[in-house]
Short mmCIF file of C-alpha atoms in Angstrom, two decimals:
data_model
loop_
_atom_site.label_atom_id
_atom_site.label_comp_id
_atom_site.label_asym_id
_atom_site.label_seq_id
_atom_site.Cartn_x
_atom_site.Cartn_y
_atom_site.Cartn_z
CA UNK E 1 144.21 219.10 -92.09
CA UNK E 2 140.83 219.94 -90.48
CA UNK E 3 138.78 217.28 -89.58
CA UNK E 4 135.74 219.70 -91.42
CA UNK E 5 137.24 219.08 -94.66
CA UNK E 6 135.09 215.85 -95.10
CA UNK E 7 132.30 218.10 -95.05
CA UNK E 8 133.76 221.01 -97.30
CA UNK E 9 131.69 220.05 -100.53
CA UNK E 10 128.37 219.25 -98.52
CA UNK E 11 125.48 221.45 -97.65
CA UNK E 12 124.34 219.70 -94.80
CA UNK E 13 126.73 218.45 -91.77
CA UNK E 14 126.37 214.89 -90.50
CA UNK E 15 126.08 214.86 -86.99
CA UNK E 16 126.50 211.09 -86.62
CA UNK E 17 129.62 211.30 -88.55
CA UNK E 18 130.94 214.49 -86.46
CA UNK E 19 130.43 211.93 -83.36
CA UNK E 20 131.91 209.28 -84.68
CA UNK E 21 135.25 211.12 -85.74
CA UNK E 22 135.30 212.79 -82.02
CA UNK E 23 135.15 209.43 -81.05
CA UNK E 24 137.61 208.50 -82.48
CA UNK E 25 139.75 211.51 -81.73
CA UNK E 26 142.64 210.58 -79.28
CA UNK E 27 141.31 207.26 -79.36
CA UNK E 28 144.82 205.79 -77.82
CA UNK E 29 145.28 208.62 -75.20
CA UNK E 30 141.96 207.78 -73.95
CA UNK E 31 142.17 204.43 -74.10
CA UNK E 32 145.35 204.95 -71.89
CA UNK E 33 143.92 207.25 -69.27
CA UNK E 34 140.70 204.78 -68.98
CA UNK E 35 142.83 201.78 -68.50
CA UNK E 36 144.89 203.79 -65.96
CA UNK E 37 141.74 205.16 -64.27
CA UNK E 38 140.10 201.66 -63.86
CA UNK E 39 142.67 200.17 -62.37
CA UNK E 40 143.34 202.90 -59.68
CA UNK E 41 139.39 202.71 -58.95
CA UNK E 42 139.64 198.78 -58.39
CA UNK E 43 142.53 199.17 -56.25
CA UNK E 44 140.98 201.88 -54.37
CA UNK E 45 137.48 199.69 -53.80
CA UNK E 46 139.58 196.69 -52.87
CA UNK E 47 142.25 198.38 -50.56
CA UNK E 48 139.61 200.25 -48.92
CA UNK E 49 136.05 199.66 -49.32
CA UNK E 50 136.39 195.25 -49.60
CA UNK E 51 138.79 195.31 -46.67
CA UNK E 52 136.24 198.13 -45.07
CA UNK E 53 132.98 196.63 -45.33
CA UNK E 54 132.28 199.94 -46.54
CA UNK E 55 129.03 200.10 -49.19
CA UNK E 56 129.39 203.18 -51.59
CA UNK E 57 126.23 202.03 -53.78
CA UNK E 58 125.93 200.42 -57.39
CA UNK E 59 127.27 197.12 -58.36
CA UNK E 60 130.51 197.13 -56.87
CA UNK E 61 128.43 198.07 -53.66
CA UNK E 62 125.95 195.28 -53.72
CA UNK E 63 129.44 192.81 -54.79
CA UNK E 64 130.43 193.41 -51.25
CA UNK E 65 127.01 192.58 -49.63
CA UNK E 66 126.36 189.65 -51.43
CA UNK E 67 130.15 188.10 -50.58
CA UNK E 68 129.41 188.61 -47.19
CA UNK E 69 125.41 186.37 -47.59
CA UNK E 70 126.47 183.83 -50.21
CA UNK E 71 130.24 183.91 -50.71
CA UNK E 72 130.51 185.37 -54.41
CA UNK E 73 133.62 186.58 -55.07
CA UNK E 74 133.05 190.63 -55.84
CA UNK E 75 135.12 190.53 -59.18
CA UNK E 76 132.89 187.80 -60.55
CA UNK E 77 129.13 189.21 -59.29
CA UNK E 78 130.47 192.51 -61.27
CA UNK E 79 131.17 190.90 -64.24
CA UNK E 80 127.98 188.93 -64.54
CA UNK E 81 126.19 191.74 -63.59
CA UNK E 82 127.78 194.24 -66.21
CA UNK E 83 127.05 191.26 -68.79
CA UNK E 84 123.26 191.46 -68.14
CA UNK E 85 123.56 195.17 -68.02
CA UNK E 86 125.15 195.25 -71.42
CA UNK E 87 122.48 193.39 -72.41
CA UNK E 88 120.16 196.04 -71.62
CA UNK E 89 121.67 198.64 -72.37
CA UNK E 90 122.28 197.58 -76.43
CA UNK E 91 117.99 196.99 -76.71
CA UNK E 92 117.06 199.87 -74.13
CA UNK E 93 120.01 202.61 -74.46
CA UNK E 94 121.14 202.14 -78.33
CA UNK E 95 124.31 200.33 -79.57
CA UNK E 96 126.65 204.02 -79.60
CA UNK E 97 126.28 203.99 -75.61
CA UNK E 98 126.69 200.65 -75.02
CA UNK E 99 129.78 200.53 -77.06
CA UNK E 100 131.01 203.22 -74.29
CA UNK E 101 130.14 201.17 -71.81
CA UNK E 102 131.79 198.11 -72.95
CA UNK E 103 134.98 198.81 -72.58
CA UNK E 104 134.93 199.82 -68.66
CA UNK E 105 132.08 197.26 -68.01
CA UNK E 106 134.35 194.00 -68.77
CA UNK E 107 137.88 195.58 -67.61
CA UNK E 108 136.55 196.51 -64.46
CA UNK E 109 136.21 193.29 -62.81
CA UNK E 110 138.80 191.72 -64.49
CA UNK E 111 141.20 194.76 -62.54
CA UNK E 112 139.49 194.30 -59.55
CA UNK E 113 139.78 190.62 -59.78
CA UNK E 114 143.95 191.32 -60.17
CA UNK E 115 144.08 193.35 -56.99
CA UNK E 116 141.66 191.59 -54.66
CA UNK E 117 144.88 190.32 -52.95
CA UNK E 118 146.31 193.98 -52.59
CA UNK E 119 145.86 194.07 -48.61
CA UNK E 120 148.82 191.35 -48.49
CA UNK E 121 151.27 193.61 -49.82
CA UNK E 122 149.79 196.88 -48.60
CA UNK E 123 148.46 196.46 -44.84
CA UNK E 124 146.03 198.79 -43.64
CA UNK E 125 143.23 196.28 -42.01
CA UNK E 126 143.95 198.07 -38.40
CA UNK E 127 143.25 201.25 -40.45
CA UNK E 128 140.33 203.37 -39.06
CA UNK E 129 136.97 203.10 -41.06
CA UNK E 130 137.04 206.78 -41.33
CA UNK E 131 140.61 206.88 -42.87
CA UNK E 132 139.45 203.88 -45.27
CA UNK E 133 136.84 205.97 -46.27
CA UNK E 134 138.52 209.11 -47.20
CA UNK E 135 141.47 207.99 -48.90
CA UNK E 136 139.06 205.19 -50.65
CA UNK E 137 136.22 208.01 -51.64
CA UNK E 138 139.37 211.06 -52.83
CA UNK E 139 141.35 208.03 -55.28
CA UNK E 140 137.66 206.79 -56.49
CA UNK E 141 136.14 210.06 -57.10
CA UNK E 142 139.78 211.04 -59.06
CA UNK E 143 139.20 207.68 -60.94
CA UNK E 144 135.86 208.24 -61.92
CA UNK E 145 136.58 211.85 -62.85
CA UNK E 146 139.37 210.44 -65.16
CA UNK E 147 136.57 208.03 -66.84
CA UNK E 148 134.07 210.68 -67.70
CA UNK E 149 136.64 213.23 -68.68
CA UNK E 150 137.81 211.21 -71.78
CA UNK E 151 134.41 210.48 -72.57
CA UNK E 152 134.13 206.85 -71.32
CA UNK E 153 131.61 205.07 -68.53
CA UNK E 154 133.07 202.66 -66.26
CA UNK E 155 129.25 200.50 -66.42
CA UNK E 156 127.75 199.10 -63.57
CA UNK E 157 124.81 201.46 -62.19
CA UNK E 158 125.71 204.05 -64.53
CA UNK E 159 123.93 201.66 -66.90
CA UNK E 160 121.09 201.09 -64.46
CA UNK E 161 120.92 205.29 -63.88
CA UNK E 162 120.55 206.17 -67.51
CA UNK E 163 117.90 203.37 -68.28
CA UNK E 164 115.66 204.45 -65.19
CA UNK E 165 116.30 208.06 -66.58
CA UNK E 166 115.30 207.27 -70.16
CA UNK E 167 112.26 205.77 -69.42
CA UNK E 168 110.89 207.06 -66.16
CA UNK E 169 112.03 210.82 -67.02
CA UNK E 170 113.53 210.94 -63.78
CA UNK E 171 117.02 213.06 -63.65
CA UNK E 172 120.00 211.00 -63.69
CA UNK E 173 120.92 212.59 -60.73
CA UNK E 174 117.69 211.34 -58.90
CA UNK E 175 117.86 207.55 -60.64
CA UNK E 176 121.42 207.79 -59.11
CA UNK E 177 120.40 208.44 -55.71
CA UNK E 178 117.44 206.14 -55.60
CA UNK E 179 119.39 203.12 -56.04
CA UNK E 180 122.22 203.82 -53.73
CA UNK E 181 119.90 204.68 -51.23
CA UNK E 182 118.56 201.11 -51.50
CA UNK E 183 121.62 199.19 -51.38
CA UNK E 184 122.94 201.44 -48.63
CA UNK E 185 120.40 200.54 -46.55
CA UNK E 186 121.00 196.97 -47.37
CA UNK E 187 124.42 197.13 -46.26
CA UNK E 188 122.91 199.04 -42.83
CA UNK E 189 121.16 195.81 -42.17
CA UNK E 190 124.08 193.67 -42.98
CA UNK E 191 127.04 195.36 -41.99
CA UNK E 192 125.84 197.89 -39.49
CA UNK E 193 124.76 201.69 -39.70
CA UNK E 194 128.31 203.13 -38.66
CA UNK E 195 129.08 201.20 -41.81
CA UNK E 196 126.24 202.36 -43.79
CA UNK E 197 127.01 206.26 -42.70
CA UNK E 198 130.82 205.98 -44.18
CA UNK E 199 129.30 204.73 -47.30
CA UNK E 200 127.00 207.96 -47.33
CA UNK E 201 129.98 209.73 -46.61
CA UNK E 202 132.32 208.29 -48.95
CA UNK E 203 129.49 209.31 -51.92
CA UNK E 204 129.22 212.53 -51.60
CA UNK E 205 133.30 212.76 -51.83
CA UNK E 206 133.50 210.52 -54.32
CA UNK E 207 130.76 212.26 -56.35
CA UNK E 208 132.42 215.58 -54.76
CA UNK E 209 136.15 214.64 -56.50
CA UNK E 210 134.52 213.24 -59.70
CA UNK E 211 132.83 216.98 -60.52
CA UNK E 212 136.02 218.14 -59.64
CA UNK E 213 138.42 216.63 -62.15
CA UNK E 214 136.09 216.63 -64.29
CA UNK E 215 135.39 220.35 -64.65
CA UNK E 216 133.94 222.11 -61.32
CA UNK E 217 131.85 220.96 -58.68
CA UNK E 218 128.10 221.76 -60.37
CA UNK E 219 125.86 219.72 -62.00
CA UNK E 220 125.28 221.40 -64.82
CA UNK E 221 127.50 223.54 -67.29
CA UNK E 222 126.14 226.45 -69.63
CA UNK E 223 127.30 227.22 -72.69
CA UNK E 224 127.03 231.05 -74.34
CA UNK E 225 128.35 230.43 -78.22
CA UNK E 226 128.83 232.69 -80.64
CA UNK E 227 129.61 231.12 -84.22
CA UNK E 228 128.97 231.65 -88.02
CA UNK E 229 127.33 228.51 -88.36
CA UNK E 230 124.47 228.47 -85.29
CA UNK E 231 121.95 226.56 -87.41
CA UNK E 232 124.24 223.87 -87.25
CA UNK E 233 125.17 223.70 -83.81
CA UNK E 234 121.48 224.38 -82.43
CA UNK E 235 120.34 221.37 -84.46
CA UNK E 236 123.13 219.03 -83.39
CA UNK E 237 121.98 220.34 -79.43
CA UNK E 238 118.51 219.59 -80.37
CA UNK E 239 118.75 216.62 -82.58
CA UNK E 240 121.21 214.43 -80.85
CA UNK E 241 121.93 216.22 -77.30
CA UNK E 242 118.11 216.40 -76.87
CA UNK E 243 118.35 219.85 -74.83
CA UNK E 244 116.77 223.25 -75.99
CA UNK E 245 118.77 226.09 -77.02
CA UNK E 246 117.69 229.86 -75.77
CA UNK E 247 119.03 232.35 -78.52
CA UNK E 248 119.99 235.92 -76.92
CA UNK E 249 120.32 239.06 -79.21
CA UNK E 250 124.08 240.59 -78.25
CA UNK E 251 125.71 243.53 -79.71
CA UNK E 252 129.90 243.41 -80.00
CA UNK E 253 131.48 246.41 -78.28
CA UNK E 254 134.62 246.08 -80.53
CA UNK E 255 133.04 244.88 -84.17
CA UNK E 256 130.16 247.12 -83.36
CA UNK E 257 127.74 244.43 -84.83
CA UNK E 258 124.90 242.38 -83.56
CA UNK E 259 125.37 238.45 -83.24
CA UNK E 260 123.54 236.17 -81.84
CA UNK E 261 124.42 234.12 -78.92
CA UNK E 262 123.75 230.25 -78.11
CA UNK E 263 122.51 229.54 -74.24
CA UNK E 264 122.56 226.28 -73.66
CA UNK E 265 123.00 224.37 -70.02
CA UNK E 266 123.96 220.44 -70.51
CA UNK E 267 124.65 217.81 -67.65
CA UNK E 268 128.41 218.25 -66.65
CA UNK E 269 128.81 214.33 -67.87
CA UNK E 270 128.09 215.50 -71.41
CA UNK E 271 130.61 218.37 -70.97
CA UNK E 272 133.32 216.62 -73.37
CA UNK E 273 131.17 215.40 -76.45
CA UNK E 274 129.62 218.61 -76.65
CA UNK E 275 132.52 220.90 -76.38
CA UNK E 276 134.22 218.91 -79.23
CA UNK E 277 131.51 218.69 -81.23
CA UNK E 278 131.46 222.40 -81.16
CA UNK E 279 135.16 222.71 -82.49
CA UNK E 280 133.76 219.98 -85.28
CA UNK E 281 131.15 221.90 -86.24
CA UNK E 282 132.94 225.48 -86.25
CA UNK E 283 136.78 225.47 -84.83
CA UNK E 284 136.66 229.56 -85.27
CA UNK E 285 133.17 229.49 -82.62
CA UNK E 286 133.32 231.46 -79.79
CA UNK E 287 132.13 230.22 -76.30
CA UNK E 288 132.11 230.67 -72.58
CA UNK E 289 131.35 227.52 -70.43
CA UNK E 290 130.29 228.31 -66.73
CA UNK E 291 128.81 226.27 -63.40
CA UNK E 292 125.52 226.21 -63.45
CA UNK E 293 124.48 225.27 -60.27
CA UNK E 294 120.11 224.98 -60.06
CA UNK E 295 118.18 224.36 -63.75
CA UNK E 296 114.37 224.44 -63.28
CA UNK E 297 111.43 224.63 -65.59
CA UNK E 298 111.74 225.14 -69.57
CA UNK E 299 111.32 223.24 -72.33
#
């Protein structure tokens, strides 16, 4: 049965409800692929980065820099610090992405706590930093790619990206780069610059590999949709994705009729809740998704 039919006898759709039950869709698969996907990134960052010295940024970044000044065990500075980012994120972000957070925010350390003794059985300390640093940035970047793809966050400075977005209307993009630019060159004064350069080249792979399984390498994705019900879906882009919609005039070489047709361009991250919540909304909808590589100006 369609998962529309709740709606069948109602004028109006609920968009909360048509996020909740995508959401929900899956829910075990994802659950599955998340677990799976944290626990590869944990290895990766202990295997390589820990055993590296090698500073990619965010929390699991500064965990290495601060075990190396005070002795604090990386697996416990991320949990604390994904606690008081959950914190933050519930009062400054809203309780629907914090709940997304959770998950990957407190089984994170806990995974990276189970494998900080992974060099014993694997030994690759005589390694070369630069062959720590691809094979740690292409298994990361997969990992994280994994994550986003079934709609999940793994925490940490994602948290800290999407607040200083919010509220500063920087892109999250930007917020990203400004704070791993600051603990990189933390780890530059700590660790060295030869150090601090892998880490800057282990980001842009990782972030590289991320885009990648998670659809293409751009930023951005635009949508062109062509449905029966485009009140609907232009008021669940504006009302709940926040983005504005650019309606073209088109004219159907086959059915010889004009339609409208939906433009929309949405951060790549956002690539999965949208897309389902256009099946929700109209499963017989029409659409072309392409890389959109530069968005500028607008409304």
């Amino acid at each position: 049965m369609e998962i529309l039919s709740f709606f069948k006898n109602t004028s109006q759709i609920d968009m909360k409800e048509i996020i909740k039950k995508i959401d929900s869709k899956h829910l075990i698969r994802r659950y599955v692929i998340l677990i799976l996907a944290l626990l590869l990134s944990a290895t990766s960052y202990n295997l390589f980065f820990v055993s590296g010295k090698i500073v990619t940024g965010g929390v699991s970044g500064t965990a290495i820099i601060t075990e190396a000044l005070f002795n604090i065990n990386p697996s416990t500075f991320i949990f604390i610090v994904n606690i008081i980012l959950m914190f933050f994120s519930y009062f400054l972000l809203g309780k629907s992405q914090t709940i997304k957070n959770l998950v990957g925010s407190l089984l994170y350390p806990i995974f990276v706590s189970l494998t900080s003794n992974i060099t014993s059985y694997i030994d690759i300390n005589s390694a070369d930093l630069l062959i720590k640093t691809l094979f740690g940035a292409v298994i990361s970047g997969i990992a994280g790619g994994m994550i986003f793809k079934v709609g999940f966050s793994s925490g940490g400075s994602d948290i800290i990206t999407q607040i200083l977005s919010k509220y500063s209307k920087i892109s999250i993009g930007k917020a990203s780069l400004i704070v791993n630019t600051i603990i990189i060159g933390f780890s530059g004064l700590i660790f060295g610059w030869i150090n601090a350069m892998y880490g800057v080249i282990a980001i842009y792979i990782i972030t590289t590999m991320t885009d990648k399984v998670l659809l293409g390498i751009s930023d951005n994705k635009a949508f062109f949709i062509i449905t029966s019900k485009e009140d609907e879906i232009k008021d669940f882009i504006i009302d709940n994705l926040k983005h504005s919609v650019t309606i073209l005039k088109s004219h159907g070489g086959f059915t010889n009729k004009n339609r409208n047709v939906l433009m929309v361009t949405i951060p790549t991250k956002e690539y999965f809740i949208f897309k389902e919540s256009i099946h929700e909304i109209d499963p017989d909808a029409f659409f072309v998704v392409t890389d959109s590589y530069q968005v500028s100006g607008g409304e």
